[in-house]
Amino acid sequence: MRDAITGLIGRYDQLGRYLDRDAIDRISGYFSEAQLRLAAVELINREAAEIVREASQRLWLADPELLLPGGNAYTTRRWAACLRDMDYFLRYASYALVADDSTILNERVLNGLDDTYKSLGVPTGPTVRSIALMADVVCEQLSDAGAGSAEAINTIVRAPFEHLCRGLADTNVRAR
């Protein structure tokens, strides 16, 4: 797994170039955002179960048919699998958040997920909504804790969640 700094240095090394002003500005930006990134990851580590619980409750309230017979989260086994997958997405989003590189989610999460979900008959629509809801919960809790400006929180913290949502939406099997 790479991070923003390793990727940047790797590109300059391949070109045989010294770090220029753009590279130095990118590195400076990465370090200036470090406190917020670490606060977000610490929150996720500490409150992962609560984040998943709150996001799932919001999903079920907005889409109660998911829990009814014929719904994708009907039966305890399917419901537990939904929560497990939400936790999985949250954990990987935290890795991408601290690395400042959402593209690591392609290799680790998104590649092959379409085939897996298709083979299991899992629609991606509710999954995308649950990921967006987890981003909402994390951003709300960071904002409530005064971890940064609303703009910084929404720009920095939402990035990996939005990358997951876009990646899954591109491979949307069906809306439900």
PDB file of C-alpha atoms in Angstrom:
ATOM      1  CA  MET A   1       0.000   0.000   0.000  1.00  0.00           C
ATOM      2  CA  ARG A   2       1.335   3.419  -0.836  1.00  0.00           C
ATOM      3  CA  ASP A   3       0.669   6.870   0.566  1.00  0.00           C
ATOM      4  CA  ALA A   4       0.639  10.312  -1.020  1.00  0.00           C
ATOM      5  CA  ILE A   5       4.299  10.944  -0.234  1.00  0.00           C
ATOM      6  CA  THR A   6       5.564   7.570  -1.483  1.00  0.00           C
ATOM      7  CA  GLY A   7       3.551   7.908  -4.696  1.00  0.00           C
ATOM      8  CA  LEU A   8       4.817  11.433  -5.303  1.00  0.00           C
ATOM      9  CA  ILE A   9       8.453  10.539  -4.680  1.00  0.00           C
ATOM     10  CA  GLY A  10       8.080   7.421  -6.844  1.00  0.00           C
ATOM     11  CA  ARG A  11       6.839   9.497  -9.791  1.00  0.00           C
ATOM     12  CA  TYR A  12       9.721  11.958  -9.484  1.00  0.00           C
ATOM     13  CA  ASP A  13      12.214   9.110  -9.106  1.00  0.00           C
ATOM     14  CA  GLN A  14      10.940   7.456 -12.293  1.00  0.00           C
ATOM     15  CA  LEU A  15      11.395  10.757 -14.108  1.00  0.00           C
ATOM     16  CA  GLY A  16      14.857  11.255 -12.581  1.00  0.00           C
ATOM     17  CA  ARG A  17      13.840  14.708 -11.339  1.00  0.00           C
ATOM     18  CA  TYR A  18      14.286  16.650  -8.146  1.00  0.00           C
ATOM     19  CA  LEU A  19      11.154  17.626  -6.267  1.00  0.00           C
ATOM     20  CA  ASP A  20       9.869  20.882  -7.768  1.00  0.00           C
ATOM     21  CA  ARG A  21       7.614  23.565  -6.263  1.00  0.00           C
ATOM     22  CA  ASP A  22       4.452  21.581  -7.076  1.00  0.00           C
ATOM     23  CA  ALA A  23       5.789  18.496  -5.303  1.00  0.00           C
ATOM     24  CA  ILE A  24       6.899  20.478  -2.278  1.00  0.00           C
ATOM     25  CA  ASP A  25       3.490  22.198  -2.110  1.00  0.00           C
ATOM     26  CA  ARG A  26       1.787  18.794  -2.266  1.00  0.00           C
ATOM     27  CA  ILE A  27       3.955  17.466   0.559  1.00  0.00           C
ATOM     28  CA  SER A  28       3.329  20.609   2.598  1.00  0.00           C
ATOM     29  CA  GLY A  29      -0.426  20.224   2.069  1.00  0.00           C
ATOM     30  CA  TYR A  30      -0.289  16.610   3.157  1.00  0.00           C
ATOM     31  CA  PHE A  31       1.436  17.533   6.411  1.00  0.00           C
ATOM     32  CA  SER A  32      -0.846  20.511   7.063  1.00  0.00           C
ATOM     33  CA  GLU A  33      -3.864  18.169   6.846  1.00  0.00           C
ATOM     34  CA  ALA A  34      -2.231  15.514   9.035  1.00  0.00           C
ATOM     35  CA  GLN A  35      -3.910  16.552  12.289  1.00  0.00           C
ATOM     36  CA  LEU A  36      -7.398  16.292  10.799  1.00  0.00           C
ATOM     37  CA  ARG A  37      -6.601  12.987   9.106  1.00  0.00           C
ATOM     38  CA  LEU A  38      -5.290  11.533  12.351  1.00  0.00           C
ATOM     39  CA  ALA A  39      -8.282  12.843  14.304  1.00  0.00           C
ATOM     40  CA  ALA A  40     -10.599  11.183  11.781  1.00  0.00           C
ATOM     41  CA  VAL A  41      -8.749   7.866  11.901  1.00  0.00           C
ATOM     42  CA  GLU A  42      -8.640   7.927  15.707  1.00  0.00           C
ATOM     43  CA  LEU A  43     -12.394   8.581  15.757  1.00  0.00           C
ATOM     44  CA  ILE A  44     -13.018   5.725  13.312  1.00  0.00           C
ATOM     45  CA  ASN A  45     -10.812   3.360  15.325  1.00  0.00           C
ATOM     46  CA  ARG A  46     -12.496   4.285  18.591  1.00  0.00           C
ATOM     47  CA  GLU A  47     -16.095   4.479  17.327  1.00  0.00           C
ATOM     48  CA  ALA A  48     -16.224   2.045  14.391  1.00  0.00           C
ATOM     49  CA  ALA A  49     -19.064  -0.047  15.815  1.00  0.00           C
ATOM     50  CA  GLU A  50     -21.086   3.065  16.665  1.00  0.00           C
ATOM     51  CA  ILE A  51     -20.462   4.602  13.218  1.00  0.00           C
ATOM     52  CA  VAL A  52     -21.650   1.427  11.497  1.00  0.00           C
ATOM     53  CA  ARG A  53     -24.645   1.167  13.859  1.00  0.00           C
ATOM     54  CA  GLU A  54     -25.708   4.785  13.324  1.00  0.00           C
ATOM     55  CA  ALA A  55     -25.270   4.646   9.538  1.00  0.00           C
ATOM     56  CA  SER A  56     -27.168   1.347   9.318  1.00  0.00           C
ATOM     57  CA  GLN A  57     -30.006   2.764  11.439  1.00  0.00           C
ATOM     58  CA  ARG A  58     -30.262   5.725   9.068  1.00  0.00           C
ATOM     59  CA  LEU A  59     -30.283   3.359   6.094  1.00  0.00           C
ATOM     60  CA  TRP A  60     -32.991   1.133   7.590  1.00  0.00           C
ATOM     61  CA  LEU A  61     -35.121   4.182   8.522  1.00  0.00           C
ATOM     62  CA  ALA A  62     -34.842   5.585   5.004  1.00  0.00           C
ATOM     63  CA  ASP A  63     -35.275   2.205   3.317  1.00  0.00           C
ATOM     64  CA  PRO A  64     -37.173  -0.111   5.705  1.00  0.00           C
ATOM     65  CA  GLU A  65     -38.035  -2.542   2.909  1.00  0.00           C
ATOM     66  CA  LEU A  66     -34.430  -3.729   3.012  1.00  0.00           C
ATOM     67  CA  LEU A  67     -35.288  -5.472   6.299  1.00  0.00           C
ATOM     68  CA  LEU A  68     -38.595  -6.953   5.120  1.00  0.00           C
ATOM     69  CA  PRO A  69     -39.034 -10.335   3.425  1.00  0.00           C
ATOM     70  CA  GLY A  70     -37.465 -10.086  -0.014  1.00  0.00           C
ATOM     71  CA  GLY A  71     -35.250  -7.210   1.121  1.00  0.00           C
ATOM     72  CA  ASN A  72     -31.519  -7.461   0.830  1.00  0.00           C
ATOM     73  CA  ALA A  73     -30.957  -7.355   4.608  1.00  0.00           C
ATOM     74  CA  TYR A  74     -33.801  -9.750   5.426  1.00  0.00           C
ATOM     75  CA  THR A  75     -32.747 -12.625   7.678  1.00  0.00           C
ATOM     76  CA  THR A  76     -30.208 -12.323  10.433  1.00  0.00           C
ATOM     77  CA  ARG A  77     -27.466 -13.755   8.233  1.00  0.00           C
ATOM     78  CA  ARG A  78     -27.926 -11.142   5.497  1.00  0.00           C
ATOM     79  CA  TRP A  79     -28.325  -8.320   8.006  1.00  0.00           C
ATOM     80  CA  ALA A  80     -25.067  -9.351   9.710  1.00  0.00           C
ATOM     81  CA  ALA A  81     -23.332  -9.540   6.322  1.00  0.00           C
ATOM     82  CA  CYS A  82     -24.449  -5.972   5.557  1.00  0.00           C
ATOM     83  CA  LEU A  83     -23.004  -4.732   8.853  1.00  0.00           C
ATOM     84  CA  ARG A  84     -19.806  -6.706   8.267  1.00  0.00           C
ATOM     85  CA  ASP A  85     -19.391  -5.170   4.808  1.00  0.00           C
ATOM     86  CA  MET A  86     -20.053  -1.674   6.161  1.00  0.00           C
ATOM     87  CA  ASP A  87     -17.314  -2.206   8.741  1.00  0.00           C
ATOM     88  CA  TYR A  88     -15.003  -3.454   5.990  1.00  0.00           C
ATOM     89  CA  PHE A  89     -15.615  -0.318   3.887  1.00  0.00           C
ATOM     90  CA  LEU A  90     -15.113   1.926   6.928  1.00  0.00           C
ATOM     91  CA  ARG A  91     -11.798   0.271   7.786  1.00  0.00           C
ATOM     92  CA  TYR A  92     -10.438   0.611   4.261  1.00  0.00           C
ATOM     93  CA  ALA A  93     -11.668   4.207   4.025  1.00  0.00           C
ATOM     94  CA  SER A  94      -9.599   4.928   7.147  1.00  0.00           C
ATOM     95  CA  TYR A  95      -6.495   3.493   5.456  1.00  0.00           C
ATOM     96  CA  ALA A  96      -7.032   5.664   2.386  1.00  0.00           C
ATOM     97  CA  LEU A  97      -7.746   8.662   4.591  1.00  0.00           C
ATOM     98  CA  VAL A  98      -4.478   8.453   6.489  1.00  0.00           C
ATOM     99  CA  ALA A  99      -2.545   7.690   3.277  1.00  0.00           C
ATOM    100  CA  ASP A 100      -4.256  10.547   1.394  1.00  0.00           C
ATOM    101  CA  ASP A 101      -4.572   8.183  -1.535  1.00  0.00           C
ATOM    102  CA  SER A 102      -8.049   6.933  -2.378  1.00  0.00           C
ATOM    103  CA  THR A 103      -6.731   4.957  -5.338  1.00  0.00           C
ATOM    104  CA  ILE A 104      -5.491   2.275  -2.926  1.00  0.00           C
ATOM    105  CA  LEU A 105      -9.178   1.393  -2.590  1.00  0.00           C
ATOM    106  CA  ASN A 106      -9.228   0.246  -6.202  1.00  0.00           C
ATOM    107  CA  GLU A 107      -6.817  -2.606  -5.596  1.00  0.00           C
ATOM    108  CA  ARG A 108      -7.870  -3.439  -2.054  1.00  0.00           C
ATOM    109  CA  VAL A 109     -11.651  -3.116  -2.345  1.00  0.00           C
ATOM    110  CA  LEU A 110     -13.182  -2.187  -5.670  1.00  0.00           C
ATOM    111  CA  ASN A 111     -11.409  -4.494  -8.132  1.00  0.00           C
ATOM    112  CA  GLY A 112     -13.401  -7.697  -8.310  1.00  0.00           C
ATOM    113  CA  LEU A 113     -16.176  -6.476  -6.041  1.00  0.00           C
ATOM    114  CA  ASP A 114     -18.601  -6.203  -8.952  1.00  0.00           C
ATOM    115  CA  ASP A 115     -18.151  -9.883  -9.790  1.00  0.00           C
ATOM    116  CA  THR A 116     -18.482 -10.895  -6.156  1.00  0.00           C
ATOM    117  CA  TYR A 117     -21.652  -8.872  -5.651  1.00  0.00           C
ATOM    118  CA  LYS A 118     -23.129 -10.132  -8.928  1.00  0.00           C
ATOM    119  CA  SER A 119     -22.440 -13.755  -8.017  1.00  0.00           C
ATOM    120  CA  LEU A 120     -24.060 -13.270  -4.611  1.00  0.00           C
ATOM    121  CA  GLY A 121     -26.969 -11.223  -5.973  1.00  0.00           C
ATOM    122  CA  VAL A 122     -26.038  -8.218  -3.848  1.00  0.00           C
ATOM    123  CA  PRO A 123     -27.202  -4.889  -5.274  1.00  0.00           C
ATOM    124  CA  THR A 124     -24.800  -1.997  -4.861  1.00  0.00           C
ATOM    125  CA  GLY A 125     -27.377   0.788  -4.430  1.00  0.00           C
ATOM    126  CA  PRO A 126     -27.931   0.260  -0.686  1.00  0.00           C
ATOM    127  CA  THR A 127     -24.211  -0.359  -0.223  1.00  0.00           C
ATOM    128  CA  VAL A 128     -23.376   2.998  -1.798  1.00  0.00           C
ATOM    129  CA  ARG A 129     -25.963   4.686   0.419  1.00  0.00           C
ATOM    130  CA  SER A 130     -24.530   3.031   3.539  1.00  0.00           C
ATOM    131  CA  ILE A 131     -21.010   4.224   2.685  1.00  0.00           C
ATOM    132  CA  ALA A 132     -22.270   7.781   2.163  1.00  0.00           C
ATOM    133  CA  LEU A 133     -24.109   7.581   5.483  1.00  0.00           C
ATOM    134  CA  MET A 134     -20.943   6.448   7.272  1.00  0.00           C
ATOM    135  CA  ALA A 135     -19.170   9.491   5.819  1.00  0.00           C
ATOM    136  CA  ASP A 136     -21.990  11.662   7.172  1.00  0.00           C
ATOM    137  CA  VAL A 137     -21.651  10.158  10.656  1.00  0.00           C
ATOM    138  CA  VAL A 138     -17.866  10.525  10.737  1.00  0.00           C
ATOM    139  CA  CYS A 139     -18.006  14.124   9.481  1.00  0.00           C
ATOM    140  CA  GLU A 140     -20.755  15.039  11.961  1.00  0.00           C
ATOM    141  CA  GLN A 141     -18.813  13.586  14.881  1.00  0.00           C
ATOM    142  CA  LEU A 142     -15.595  15.332  13.826  1.00  0.00           C
ATOM    143  CA  SER A 143     -17.461  18.604  13.442  1.00  0.00           C
ATOM    144  CA  ASP A 144     -19.113  18.182  16.857  1.00  0.00           C
ATOM    145  CA  ALA A 145     -15.671  17.558  18.366  1.00  0.00           C
ATOM    146  CA  GLY A 146     -14.300  20.728  16.722  1.00  0.00           C
ATOM    147  CA  ALA A 147     -11.658  18.758  14.821  1.00  0.00           C
ATOM    148  CA  GLY A 148     -11.535  21.235  11.946  1.00  0.00           C
ATOM    149  CA  SER A 149     -13.539  23.512   9.738  1.00  0.00           C
ATOM    150  CA  ALA A 150     -16.631  22.103   8.060  1.00  0.00           C
ATOM    151  CA  GLU A 151     -15.010  22.734   4.683  1.00  0.00           C
ATOM    152  CA  ALA A 152     -11.812  20.854   5.590  1.00  0.00           C
ATOM    153  CA  ILE A 153     -13.738  17.979   7.135  1.00  0.00           C
ATOM    154  CA  ASN A 154     -15.987  17.631   4.091  1.00  0.00           C
ATOM    155  CA  THR A 155     -13.143  17.928   1.609  1.00  0.00           C
ATOM    156  CA  ILE A 156     -10.569  15.709   3.297  1.00  0.00           C
ATOM    157  CA  VAL A 157     -12.575  13.161   5.252  1.00  0.00           C
ATOM    158  CA  ARG A 158     -15.257  12.466   2.640  1.00  0.00           C
ATOM    159  CA  ALA A 159     -12.756  11.807  -0.169  1.00  0.00           C
ATOM    160  CA  PRO A 160     -12.202   8.057   0.375  1.00  0.00           C
ATOM    161  CA  PHE A 161     -15.903   7.424   1.039  1.00  0.00           C
ATOM    162  CA  GLU A 162     -16.832   9.265  -2.158  1.00  0.00           C
ATOM    163  CA  HIS A 163     -14.225   7.255  -4.070  1.00  0.00           C
ATOM    164  CA  LEU A 164     -15.837   4.032  -2.843  1.00  0.00           C
ATOM    165  CA  CYS A 165     -19.298   5.326  -3.750  1.00  0.00           C
ATOM    166  CA  ARG A 166     -18.188   6.303  -7.253  1.00  0.00           C
ATOM    167  CA  GLY A 167     -16.428   2.984  -7.754  1.00  0.00           C
ATOM    168  CA  LEU A 168     -19.460   1.001  -6.694  1.00  0.00           C
ATOM    169  CA  ALA A 169     -21.901   3.197  -8.587  1.00  0.00           C
ATOM    170  CA  ASP A 170     -19.920   2.564 -11.774  1.00  0.00           C
ATOM    171  CA  THR A 171     -20.571  -1.135 -11.311  1.00  0.00           C
ATOM    172  CA  ASN A 172     -24.143  -0.814 -10.043  1.00  0.00           C
ATOM    173  CA  VAL A 173     -25.824  -4.166 -10.549  1.00  0.00           C
ATOM    174  CA  ARG A 174     -29.307  -2.792  -9.892  1.00  0.00           C
ATOM    175  CA  ALA A 175     -30.762  -0.055  -7.696  1.00  0.00           C
ATOM    176  CA  ARG A 176     -32.013  -2.493  -5.050  1.00  0.00           C
TER     177      ARG A 176
END
